[in-house]
Amino acid sequence: MSLTTLEPPASPGGAPTEPQQPHRVSGGMLDPKQLLTSLPDAVKKLDPRVMIKNPVMFVVEVGAVLTTLSAIKDPSVFAWVITVWLWLTVVFANLSEAVAEGRGKAQAETLRRTKTHTVARRLTDWRPGATSPREEEAAASDLRLGDHVVVEAGQIIPGDGDVVEGVASVDESAITGESAPVIRESGGDRSAVTGGTKVLSDRIVVRITSKPGETFIDRMIALVEGAARQKTPNEIALNILLASLTIVFLLAVVTLQPFAIYAGAEQSIVILAALVVALIPTTIGGLLSAIGIAGMDRLVQRNVLAMSGRAVEAAGDVNTLLLDKTGTITFGNRQASEFLPVKGTTAAELANAAQLSSLADETPEGRSVVVLAKERYGLRERHEGELGHAEFVPFTAQTRMSGVDVDGRQVRKGAASAVTAWVAANGGRADEEVQSLVDRISQSGGTPLVVAAKEDGTARVLGVIHLKDVVKHGMRERFDELRRMGIRTVMITGDNPLTAKAIADEAGVDDFLAEATPEDKMALIKREQAGGKLVAMTGDGTNDAPALAQADVGVAMNTGTSAAKEAGNMVDLDSDPTKLIEIVEIGKQLLITRGALTTFSIANDVAKYFAIIPAMFAIAYPGLDKLNIMQLHSPASAITSAIIFNALIIVVLIPLALRGVRYRPSSASSLLTRNIWVYGLGGLVLPFAGIKVIDLIIQFIPGLS
């Protein structure tokens, strides 16, 4: 095991049902239909038992109730206009949350349609190797942990579980939206199956791993609906700050009335309520919940299921990213890229021997050797049947080589140490040139395969095949982008340190962990966390489960084992490890959106202060008219304009809260500066203009002029 720091780079039975495609919703602007659909839910949220969970908007609702009573007792146009707009402020704030939840409900409704009342074929006495276990019919809802069920082609898998016997092609489009079938088989890291998906071919036995009502789809439905969404620590802290500001301004307004009475300018309940609503941070208070829900929704749109809002938020604060090399940084399937013959052997002779030894090798590496020999040297692709009495030697973990015996000739291909040992045992010797070629390929990040042949009783090395694991296009640029975010990337691989270093240099990662074991991964995560850092990683195997559970953001692949999916706090339905980078970007976007709108909301209150305070005391203290810098028409129109703007700005900002502020990789200080200039300055300037425009419109309404 090696952890090396690199210098930054230079520059179920029953009638099958067709699965429904998951609903996809864009994160763009609102459409009228969506608003109308969410409006009833917004009105239902006016229940004080619901509103009290949002202290800022609860105070606005209490103010609306007081102004309503005041308007009934002492009716006037001004009192009723303020009352109506205070109620609209509460409804608009609820509407932002209802719209965000509505998107999740649309997704959940589609998922519910994938749930079928399936009759399962339960095996009552199944054991490994049993030839004819007894079957009984059982409703999917009656299945319990540890039950075994058999599922054949055309049938629906009745519950979440692991394949313990057989291999089958499974249609998971009901879950992932991807129409291409996937292979699920017993053993290994691709044994997990999801209830509601459909077996397309063959027969498998599944061990049930979930209780009724706690299946993967059930959890997805609860999460995307928001029923299982818990507020994150950051969101709770911000709620406490907003509640504290609300209490401060509430006390300030309450103590303001005695001074007003002393000055002979006693204020009505309507004006005092309007002042409280204008001063407290209603904009962010009304949008805060929607921002959190929308963050999880953006992940769902990318086929990532976050088990908690805490995980989404933690993704935005990640300092260290652990990425598997194979399938994430590289394509994973090593391809033959070059034949390197030794002295006394031609490249064509080496290619011919390499192709012969690979004819029975159905691995991607073996097929690539056959193809390279055909393309580079014009060797016709031969088949096993054409070689007559050829005897093929399969690859085994013990011999670490494969080959063929044909026409009195033996050809072997495999690991350098295994093949050179075979050569030595058959009267030959591998010289220093072979070791030099092997070392050169290893140092370049490739995998060397030595090819040897035995003729006339003596074996000799013919040359080396260079297998190369190709780094995915654009990975260096993506890692550069992560570096600008302040995120350190660590590549995890089982390769030897030389190979790992070469791939790490080519890809542009910061560090690498070579010859990694599950214990090594855990130790690395704990070291990073001990230094106060948040760690994210991906995994799909049972051996990844401890590290996924330890990581702050653990993204399990949907194709992985049940243990991995239970350990992680996110599941990638597309099983694309590179999506971890997108998850981090979405987390950062969530935090930036929350910060930007909080900045805007607080700056917003300053303009409303200049609109209402001078209007309240202009009669008692004429000198305050100098603060009426917007030259608003009258005290009544000034207060009304501020309250109308306060309500409308929430509606205007709903699309931004749902879509999120665009994230650009940069340092924390530059992000803070940008927020202050764009949203802080915008929060100051926009209300002045908006309130003035509204004042020009309403000044002609009798009772407000």
XYZ file of C-alpha atoms in Angstrom:
705
model
C 0.000 0.000 0.000
C 1.293 3.387 -0.889
C -0.079 6.873 -0.443
C 1.947 9.301 -2.484
C 1.496 13.048 -2.719
C 2.009 14.464 -6.167
C 2.979 17.936 -7.134
C 0.150 19.855 -8.810
C 0.267 19.246 -12.534
C 1.746 21.931 -14.639
C -0.711 23.442 -16.683
C -41.744 -11.062 -9.440
C -44.366 -13.952 -10.789
C -47.738 -12.768 -12.021
C -48.618 -10.859 -15.103
C -45.728 -8.663 -16.091
C -46.353 -4.969 -16.350
C -44.431 -2.544 -18.476
C -42.381 -0.194 -16.315
C -43.067 3.500 -16.604
C -40.365 5.967 -17.437
C -39.481 8.223 -14.513
C -40.791 11.743 -14.666
C -38.150 14.327 -15.403
C -38.677 17.951 -14.508
C -36.458 20.771 -15.533
C -35.218 23.275 -13.084
C -36.042 26.323 -15.119
C -38.763 28.936 -14.943
C -42.189 28.280 -13.491
C -45.118 27.495 -15.715
C -48.647 28.658 -14.851
C -49.955 25.084 -14.636
C -47.384 24.265 -11.996
C -48.349 27.321 -9.941
C -52.060 26.516 -10.138
C -51.443 22.899 -9.167
C -49.399 23.928 -6.142
C -51.716 26.749 -4.991
C -54.121 24.507 -2.992
C -51.170 23.034 -1.095
C -49.904 26.554 -0.375
C -53.266 27.492 1.132
C -53.348 24.305 3.247
C -49.993 25.296 4.728
C -51.660 28.357 6.325
C -52.491 26.052 9.236
C -50.670 27.644 12.228
C -49.429 24.176 13.258
C -47.547 24.055 9.954
C -46.527 27.721 9.870
C -44.933 27.671 13.323
C -42.147 25.500 11.855
C -41.084 28.620 9.951
C -40.806 31.362 12.634
C -40.386 34.233 10.157
C -43.495 33.446 8.148
C -45.442 32.568 11.312
C -44.874 36.147 12.521
C -46.128 37.415 9.133
C -49.254 35.264 9.482
C -49.885 36.583 12.999
C -49.494 40.113 11.621
C -51.988 39.303 8.854
C -54.490 38.055 11.436
C -54.083 41.250 13.513
C -54.499 43.549 10.498
C -57.575 41.554 9.427
C -59.179 42.117 12.830
C -58.182 45.787 12.727
C -59.591 46.226 9.200
C -62.887 44.654 10.278
C -63.079 46.895 13.352
C -61.967 50.085 11.614
C -62.345 49.500 7.852
C -60.402 51.569 5.326
C -58.905 51.030 1.873
C -55.400 51.242 3.313
C -56.098 48.680 6.065
C -57.664 46.174 3.686
C -54.945 46.566 1.040
C -52.224 45.951 3.633
C -54.194 42.977 5.023
C -54.626 41.364 1.612
C -50.951 41.741 0.738
C -49.800 40.371 4.088
C -51.906 37.250 3.473
C -50.507 37.045 -0.057
C -46.988 37.267 1.372
C -47.655 34.166 3.485
C -49.304 32.329 0.576
C -46.449 33.189 -1.794
C -43.902 31.901 0.729
C -45.900 28.671 1.079
C -46.184 28.515 -2.703
C -42.410 28.343 -3.111
C -42.284 25.285 -0.861
C -45.392 23.753 -2.452
C -43.932 24.109 -5.958
C -40.681 22.466 -4.863
C -42.598 19.641 -3.189
C -44.894 19.351 -6.227
C -41.948 18.425 -8.422
C -41.093 15.606 -6.042
C -44.717 14.439 -5.930
C -44.767 14.162 -9.719
C -41.690 11.928 -9.532
C -43.213 9.934 -6.653
C -46.458 9.359 -8.538
C -44.526 7.862 -11.421
C -42.623 5.629 -9.009
C -45.877 4.446 -7.427
C -47.042 3.258 -10.824
C -44.019 0.956 -10.944
C -45.176 -0.831 -7.779
C -47.215 -3.900 -8.636
C -49.237 -6.255 -6.461
C -47.088 -9.190 -7.492
C -47.579 -12.842 -6.626
C -44.150 -14.179 -5.694
C -42.902 -17.730 -6.159
C -41.435 -18.342 -2.694
C -39.057 -21.280 -2.211
C -39.750 -22.950 1.131
C -36.700 -25.194 1.333
C -34.094 -23.513 -0.853
C -30.436 -24.259 -0.270
C -27.390 -23.831 -2.516
C -27.310 -26.503 -5.194
C -30.881 -27.704 -4.568
C -32.256 -29.194 -7.801
C -36.017 -28.961 -7.192
C -36.916 -26.824 -4.176
C -40.587 -26.600 -3.246
C -42.502 -23.492 -4.344
C -45.522 -21.716 -2.916
C -47.367 -18.606 -4.030
C -47.169 -15.576 -1.756
C -48.096 -11.930 -2.088
C -45.074 -9.664 -2.433
C -46.261 -7.779 0.659
C -45.999 -11.022 2.704
C -42.333 -11.589 1.925
C -39.959 -11.323 4.859
C -36.223 -10.816 5.298
C -34.325 -13.933 4.264
C -37.080 -15.420 2.076
C -35.977 -16.890 -1.254
C -38.013 -16.374 -4.419
C -37.513 -17.596 -7.968
C -38.052 -15.202 -10.880
C -38.005 -16.180 -14.548
C -38.088 -14.326 -17.870
C -41.080 -12.005 -18.219
C -41.742 -11.850 -14.470
C -41.448 -8.953 -12.026
C -38.999 -9.127 -9.136
C -41.269 -8.969 -6.046
C -38.893 -7.225 -3.646
C -35.412 -5.886 -3.049
C -32.779 -8.571 -2.681
C -29.571 -10.222 -3.810
C -29.243 -12.837 -6.523
C -27.981 -16.039 -4.879
C -28.333 -18.350 -7.871
C -28.237 -17.837 -11.636
C -27.692 -14.916 -13.953
C -30.294 -12.860 -15.826
C -30.841 -9.757 -17.914
C -32.972 -7.250 -15.989
C -34.946 -4.226 -17.189
C -34.412 -1.443 -14.611
C -35.904 1.388 -16.667
C -38.653 1.813 -14.062
C -35.976 2.970 -11.639
C -33.198 4.479 -13.723
C -34.988 5.616 -16.877
C -32.319 3.766 -18.879
C -33.847 1.409 -21.454
C -30.748 -0.784 -21.836
C -31.018 -3.983 -19.753
C -28.386 -4.853 -17.156
C -26.901 -8.171 -16.072
C -27.483 -9.390 -12.519
C -25.756 -12.517 -11.242
C -24.988 -14.349 -8.034
C -21.754 -13.482 -6.295
C -19.607 -10.430 -6.968
C -20.689 -6.817 -6.869
C -23.598 -6.963 -9.336
C -25.985 -9.155 -7.404
C -28.434 -6.571 -6.033
C -31.909 -6.349 -7.626
C -34.740 -3.912 -6.975
C -38.388 -4.820 -6.465
C -40.580 -3.754 -9.381
C -37.937 -4.361 -12.047
C -38.460 -6.998 -14.727
C -36.426 -10.100 -15.613
C -35.979 -10.301 -19.390
C -34.132 -13.588 -19.710
C -33.085 -16.720 -17.833
C -33.886 -17.625 -14.229
C -32.593 -16.328 -10.904
C -33.156 -17.036 -7.224
C -33.351 -13.895 -5.083
C -32.894 -13.615 -1.321
C -35.165 -10.834 -0.002
C -33.254 -8.158 1.925
C -35.997 -5.597 2.718
C -39.153 -5.521 4.801
C -42.557 -4.675 3.248
C -42.926 -0.909 3.014
C -39.182 -0.398 3.347
C -38.142 -1.278 -0.193
C -35.905 0.903 -2.304
C -38.887 2.304 -4.230
C -40.771 3.011 -0.974
C -37.791 4.994 0.305
C -37.459 6.822 -2.999
C -41.136 7.842 -2.869
C -40.812 9.161 0.696
C -37.647 11.079 -0.123
C -38.719 12.717 -3.377
C -42.052 13.723 -1.832
C -40.189 15.447 0.954
C -41.890 13.382 3.645
C -38.533 12.043 4.809
C -36.595 15.283 4.317
C -34.891 16.473 7.468
C -33.489 19.977 7.732
C -29.729 20.118 7.458
C -27.484 21.597 10.195
C -26.753 24.614 8.004
C -30.455 25.142 7.352
C -31.273 24.793 11.063
C -28.557 27.309 11.939
C -29.878 29.776 9.386
C -33.423 29.294 10.718
C -32.152 30.137 14.209
C -30.458 33.280 12.847
C -33.634 34.349 11.043
C -35.727 33.677 14.146
C -33.300 35.755 16.212
C -33.485 38.668 13.753
C -37.284 38.403 13.795
C -37.374 38.621 17.605
C -35.003 41.604 17.580
C -37.099 43.558 15.068
C -40.326 42.523 16.795
C -39.034 43.954 20.081
C -37.822 47.071 18.281
C -41.266 47.721 16.791
C -43.041 47.010 20.100
C -40.833 49.518 21.929
C -41.293 52.027 19.091
C -44.975 52.578 19.886
C -44.419 54.272 23.306
C -42.040 56.761 21.665
C -44.603 57.356 18.935
C -47.320 58.034 21.518
C -45.014 60.423 23.356
C -44.357 62.287 20.101
C -48.082 62.481 19.368
C -47.797 60.147 16.386
C -49.411 56.942 17.666
C -49.313 54.221 14.986
C -52.098 51.817 14.118
C -51.806 48.027 14.343
C -51.853 47.916 10.543
C -48.790 50.167 10.214
C -46.889 48.423 13.010
C -47.582 45.011 11.456
C -46.437 46.328 8.071
C -43.223 47.650 9.656
C -42.454 44.274 11.296
C -43.024 42.405 8.032
C -40.873 44.888 6.121
C -37.953 44.659 8.555
C -37.771 40.906 9.208
C -36.051 38.750 6.519
C -39.247 37.482 4.899
C -37.642 36.875 1.481
C -35.170 34.218 2.602
C -37.633 33.005 5.247
C -40.146 32.257 2.498
C -37.627 30.608 0.168
C -35.350 28.697 2.553
C -37.302 25.436 2.584
C -37.769 25.529 -1.203
C -34.001 25.868 -1.695
C -33.356 22.685 0.323
C -36.076 20.676 -1.437
C -34.893 21.888 -4.841
C -31.327 20.744 -4.062
C -32.530 17.159 -3.586
C -34.759 17.519 -6.649
C -31.778 18.509 -8.812
C -30.050 15.309 -7.728
C -33.162 13.257 -8.591
C -33.157 14.843 -12.050
C -29.637 13.459 -12.466
C -30.745 10.006 -11.267
C -29.092 10.348 -7.861
C -31.133 9.537 -4.765
C -29.980 11.394 -1.649
C -31.018 9.638 1.551
C -30.942 12.947 3.439
C -30.637 16.650 2.870
C -27.611 16.541 5.163
C -25.773 14.517 2.497
C -26.520 17.118 -0.204
C -25.279 19.912 2.010
C -22.177 17.952 3.028
C -21.388 17.473 -0.676
C -21.110 21.245 -0.975
C -18.490 21.370 1.789
C -16.383 18.407 0.620
C -12.617 18.930 0.848
C -11.391 15.516 -0.328
C -12.716 13.373 -3.159
C -11.823 9.660 -3.305
C -12.268 8.176 -6.777
C -11.714 4.634 -8.015
C -9.351 4.505 -10.961
C -11.119 1.772 -12.920
C -14.338 2.922 -14.528
C -14.082 6.401 -13.048
C -10.808 7.939 -14.145
C -10.108 5.307 -16.793
C -12.432 3.318 -19.035
C -11.580 0.172 -17.095
C -11.106 -2.261 -19.973
C -7.409 -2.447 -20.736
C -6.717 -2.526 -24.450
C -3.709 -3.872 -26.332
C -1.918 -0.863 -27.803
C 1.495 -2.158 -28.939
C 3.545 -5.301 -29.632
C 7.169 -4.975 -28.449
C 9.331 -7.823 -29.761
C 12.728 -8.760 -28.310
C 15.851 -9.139 -30.430
C 15.634 -12.038 -32.837
C 11.840 -11.796 -33.125
C 9.862 -9.700 -35.594
C 6.782 -7.707 -34.615
C 4.691 -9.808 -37.023
C 5.925 -13.040 -35.405
C 5.057 -11.688 -31.959
C 1.637 -10.538 -33.164
C 0.894 -13.975 -34.639
C 1.837 -15.766 -31.395
C -0.109 -13.239 -29.285
C -3.191 -13.699 -31.438
C -2.968 -17.497 -31.240
C -2.697 -17.390 -27.434
C -5.727 -15.065 -27.216
C -8.208 -16.919 -29.422
C -9.902 -18.599 -26.451
C -9.586 -15.513 -24.251
C -13.024 -13.849 -24.192
C -11.982 -11.036 -21.868
C -11.894 -7.482 -23.307
C -8.103 -7.588 -23.030
C -7.876 -10.845 -24.948
C -10.205 -9.682 -27.696
C -8.222 -6.453 -28.044
C -5.018 -8.467 -28.693
C -6.754 -10.330 -31.544
C -8.090 -7.090 -33.009
C -4.724 -5.271 -32.771
C -2.912 -8.112 -34.545
C -5.549 -8.031 -37.286
C -5.473 -4.234 -37.738
C -1.691 -3.651 -37.454
C -0.330 -6.706 -39.232
C -3.211 -7.892 -41.414
C -3.511 -11.204 -39.574
C -6.835 -12.824 -40.309
C -8.930 -13.377 -37.185
C -8.891 -17.132 -36.705
C -11.328 -19.156 -34.626
C -10.837 -22.103 -32.305
C -12.519 -24.514 -34.736
C -10.025 -23.678 -37.497
C -7.028 -24.939 -35.478
C -7.935 -28.620 -35.611
C -6.494 -30.447 -32.609
C -5.374 -27.303 -30.792
C -5.492 -27.536 -27.017
C -6.247 -24.249 -25.301
C -4.854 -23.508 -21.863
C -7.274 -21.280 -19.903
C -6.125 -18.532 -17.599
C -6.228 -19.351 -13.869
C -5.342 -17.298 -10.814
C -2.711 -19.917 -9.934
C -0.822 -20.004 -13.253
C -1.545 -16.343 -14.184
C -1.171 -17.174 -17.873
C -3.067 -18.709 -20.765
C -2.151 -20.080 -24.172
C -2.485 -22.775 -26.781
C -0.701 -25.992 -27.804
C -0.962 -26.548 -31.573
C 1.094 -28.355 -34.207
C 3.824 -29.275 -31.725
C 4.228 -25.676 -30.610
C 3.321 -24.225 -27.208
C 2.492 -20.531 -26.876
C 1.955 -18.812 -23.526
C 0.846 -15.266 -22.621
C 0.537 -13.791 -19.137
C 2.143 -12.002 -16.207
C 5.870 -11.406 -16.598
C 6.937 -13.430 -13.557
C 4.698 -16.390 -14.493
C 5.806 -16.563 -18.136
C 9.521 -16.126 -17.382
C 9.238 -18.910 -14.797
C 7.578 -21.126 -17.447
C 10.381 -20.301 -19.902
C 13.027 -21.190 -17.313
C 11.259 -24.476 -16.535
C 11.367 -25.353 -20.233
C 15.049 -24.823 -20.836
C 14.987 -21.148 -21.766
C 16.044 -17.869 -20.192
C 14.579 -14.351 -20.201
C 17.289 -11.735 -20.610
C 17.469 -8.191 -19.269
C 15.783 -6.791 -22.387
C 12.498 -8.445 -21.366
C 12.646 -6.992 -17.849
C 13.479 -3.578 -19.316
C 10.381 -3.678 -21.546
C 8.224 -4.820 -18.605
C 9.514 -2.004 -16.371
C 9.048 0.621 -19.091
C 5.409 -0.370 -19.660
C 4.664 -0.473 -15.921
C 6.203 2.972 -15.362
C 4.063 4.398 -18.156
C 0.915 3.185 -16.421
C 0.376 0.190 -18.674
C 0.135 -3.524 -18.007
C 2.775 -5.785 -19.576
C 1.887 -9.253 -20.845
C 4.861 -11.393 -21.805
C 4.487 -13.788 -24.754
C 6.682 -16.907 -25.047
C 6.780 -19.974 -27.265
C 8.278 -23.452 -26.953
C 9.555 -25.128 -30.081
C 12.035 -27.995 -30.489
C 12.057 -28.567 -26.732
C 13.275 -25.089 -25.780
C 11.171 -22.094 -24.705
C 12.037 -18.474 -25.447
C 10.426 -15.077 -24.879
C 9.075 -13.472 -28.077
C 8.184 -10.083 -26.665
C 5.765 -8.066 -24.586
C 2.207 -6.828 -25.215
C 1.475 -3.339 -23.906
C -2.036 -3.188 -22.369
C -3.173 0.326 -21.657
C -6.010 1.503 -19.418
C -7.067 4.677 -21.192
C -7.810 7.794 -19.142
C -11.232 9.220 -19.997
C -11.289 12.326 -22.145
C -11.545 15.577 -20.210
C -10.628 14.123 -16.799
C -7.611 16.425 -16.352
C -9.813 19.469 -17.014
C -12.396 18.242 -14.493
C -9.738 17.719 -11.842
C -8.346 21.196 -12.548
C -11.863 22.497 -11.976
C -12.131 20.632 -8.669
C -8.773 22.067 -7.625
C -10.132 25.573 -8.245
C -13.010 24.643 -5.925
C -10.440 23.843 -3.243
C -11.088 20.087 -3.442
C -8.225 17.599 -3.208
C -8.624 14.497 -5.400
C -7.264 11.077 -4.452
C -7.242 8.161 -6.921
C -7.751 4.727 -5.341
C -6.457 1.670 -7.184
C -5.266 -1.875 -6.621
C -2.428 -1.305 -9.098
C 1.197 -1.239 -8.053
C 2.656 2.188 -7.144
C 4.503 2.611 -10.464
C 1.384 2.032 -12.557
C -0.726 4.117 -10.183
C 1.684 7.063 -10.374
C 1.700 7.026 -14.172
C -2.111 7.068 -14.367
C -2.287 9.745 -11.650
C 0.163 11.960 -13.568
C -1.778 11.550 -16.802
C -5.164 12.192 -15.195
C -3.987 15.144 -13.082
C -5.155 13.977 -9.635
C -3.485 15.364 -6.523
C -2.765 12.104 -4.660
C -3.133 8.374 -5.181
C -3.574 5.334 -2.962
C -1.999 2.259 -4.594
C -2.549 -1.412 -3.774
C -5.545 -0.263 -1.748
C -7.426 -2.641 0.545
C -10.767 -1.883 2.314
C -8.780 -1.214 5.498
C -6.543 1.241 3.644
C -9.563 3.172 2.365
C -11.027 3.412 5.864
C -7.710 4.559 7.308
C -7.342 7.248 4.641
C -10.866 8.584 5.242
C -10.326 8.703 8.997
C -7.015 10.561 8.582
C -8.677 13.165 6.376
C -11.597 13.585 8.794
C -9.232 13.861 11.760
C -7.801 16.915 10.014
C -11.242 18.545 9.949
C -11.996 17.692 6.312
C -15.182 16.317 4.749
C -14.651 13.278 2.509
C -16.704 11.954 -0.415
C -16.226 8.613 -2.136
C -17.968 6.143 -4.456
C -18.241 2.374 -4.195
C -20.298 -0.612 -5.296
C -18.977 -3.696 -3.528
C -19.542 -5.197 -0.109
C -15.891 -4.452 0.655
C -16.631 -0.740 0.002
C -19.458 -0.629 2.572
C -17.319 0.282 5.631
C -15.646 3.168 3.781
C -18.974 4.378 2.334
C -20.446 4.448 5.838
C -17.412 6.319 7.186
C -17.325 8.938 4.415
C -19.330 12.144 4.865
C -20.747 11.662 1.368
C -20.915 7.992 0.345
C -22.289 7.425 -3.165
C -23.241 3.793 -3.788
C -23.758 2.478 -7.304
C -27.223 1.077 -8.055
C -25.534 -1.906 -9.713
C -23.707 -2.627 -6.485
C -24.527 -4.862 -3.554
C -27.276 -4.234 -1.011
C -24.600 -3.731 1.648
C -23.048 -0.871 -0.329
C -26.419 0.809 -0.933
C -27.328 0.531 2.751
C -23.979 1.990 3.819
C -23.991 5.031 1.508
C -26.121 8.135 1.958
C -26.657 8.527 -1.795
C -27.418 6.023 -4.554
C -26.483 6.713 -8.177
C -29.189 5.025 -10.252
C -27.044 5.274 -13.395
C -24.052 3.667 -11.645
C -21.700 6.269 -13.100
C -18.842 6.901 -10.625
C -17.860 10.179 -12.322
C -21.208 11.614 -11.215
C -19.635 12.248 -7.818
C -18.148 15.386 -9.352
C -21.635 16.594 -10.356
C -22.951 15.810 -6.865
C -20.284 18.052 -5.340
C -21.213 20.831 -7.767
C -24.924 20.520 -6.866
C -24.060 20.645 -3.147
C -22.002 23.783 -3.646
C -24.773 25.295 -5.754
C -27.225 24.658 -2.892
C -25.009 26.441 -0.369
C -24.281 29.333 -2.730
C -27.982 29.771 -3.550
C -28.841 29.889 0.136
C -26.079 32.410 0.831
C -26.914 34.584 -2.186
C -30.618 34.842 -1.344
C -29.858 35.496 2.326
C -27.582 38.367 1.280
C -30.289 39.694 -1.052
C -32.980 39.416 1.637
C -31.051 41.319 4.302
C -29.999 44.059 1.849
C -33.608 44.180 0.658
C -34.771 45.247 4.120
C -32.675 48.414 4.025
C -34.698 49.900 1.152
C -37.984 49.020 2.854
C -36.707 50.767 5.986
C -36.163 53.977 3.993
C -39.682 53.645 2.575
C -41.637 53.042 5.801
C -39.856 54.835 8.665
C -39.991 58.332 7.115
C -43.631 57.756 6.168
C -44.560 56.774 9.732
C -43.144 59.889 11.438
C -43.119 62.505 8.671
C -46.049 64.371 10.288
C -44.595 64.420 13.827
C -41.039 65.042 12.652
C -41.032 66.921 9.311
C -37.250 66.702 9.186
C -37.522 62.950 8.522
C -38.857 63.805 5.091
C -35.203 64.126 4.041
C -34.993 60.329 4.372
C -37.784 59.990 1.815
C -35.104 59.697 -0.861
C -37.497 57.901 -3.250
C -39.922 60.832 -3.051
C -42.867 58.521 -2.453
C -46.283 60.087 -2.919
C -47.726 59.737 0.593
C -47.210 57.819 3.847
C -50.019 55.397 2.902
C -48.681 54.753 -0.596
C -45.112 54.381 0.736
C -46.077 51.690 3.267
C -48.366 49.927 0.779
C -45.677 49.957 -1.940
C -43.119 48.412 0.408
C -45.500 45.619 1.472
C -46.567 44.844 -2.128
C -42.923 44.688 -3.235
C -42.115 42.465 -0.241
C -44.749 39.941 -1.391
C -44.006 40.046 -5.113
C -40.236 39.618 -4.756
C -40.814 36.164 -3.224
C -42.689 35.043 -6.356
C -40.017 36.559 -8.591
C -37.266 34.645 -6.762
C -39.007 31.228 -6.690
C -37.485 30.157 -10.066
C -34.015 31.152 -8.852
C -34.500 29.183 -5.615
C -35.595 26.110 -7.592
C -32.998 26.384 -10.341
C -30.166 27.517 -8.087
C -27.556 30.200 -8.504
C -25.072 29.264 -11.204
C -21.889 27.899 -9.696
C -18.477 28.825 -11.053
C -15.385 27.162 -9.572
C -13.522 29.760 -7.519
C -12.229 30.452 -4.026
C -14.474 31.177 -1.048
C -13.322 34.814 -0.893
C -14.127 35.465 -4.563
C -17.545 33.827 -4.143
C -18.239 36.064 -1.132
C -17.171 39.156 -3.081
C -19.400 38.165 -6.012
C -22.382 37.557 -3.723
C -21.951 40.949 -2.089
C -21.700 42.797 -5.387
C -24.433 40.935 -7.266
C -26.951 40.018 -4.566
C -26.005 42.514 -1.867
C -25.952 45.509 -4.201
C -28.881 44.106 -6.157
C -30.810 43.686 -2.914
C -30.233 47.381 -2.199
C -30.958 48.845 -5.636
C -33.847 46.669 -6.889
C -36.249 47.483 -3.995
C -35.733 51.230 -4.452
C -36.705 50.955 -8.106
C -39.510 48.441 -7.465
C -41.095 50.377 -4.617
C -40.963 53.613 -6.627
C -42.692 51.978 -9.625
C -45.426 50.508 -7.414
C -45.885 53.903 -5.725
C -46.399 55.574 -9.116
C -49.102 53.013 -9.936
C -51.081 53.009 -6.672
C -50.978 56.752 -5.942
C -54.162 57.154 -7.974
C -56.123 54.675 -5.808
C -58.476 56.515 -3.438
C -57.493 55.969 0.167
C -53.814 55.433 -0.705
C -53.043 58.816 -2.247
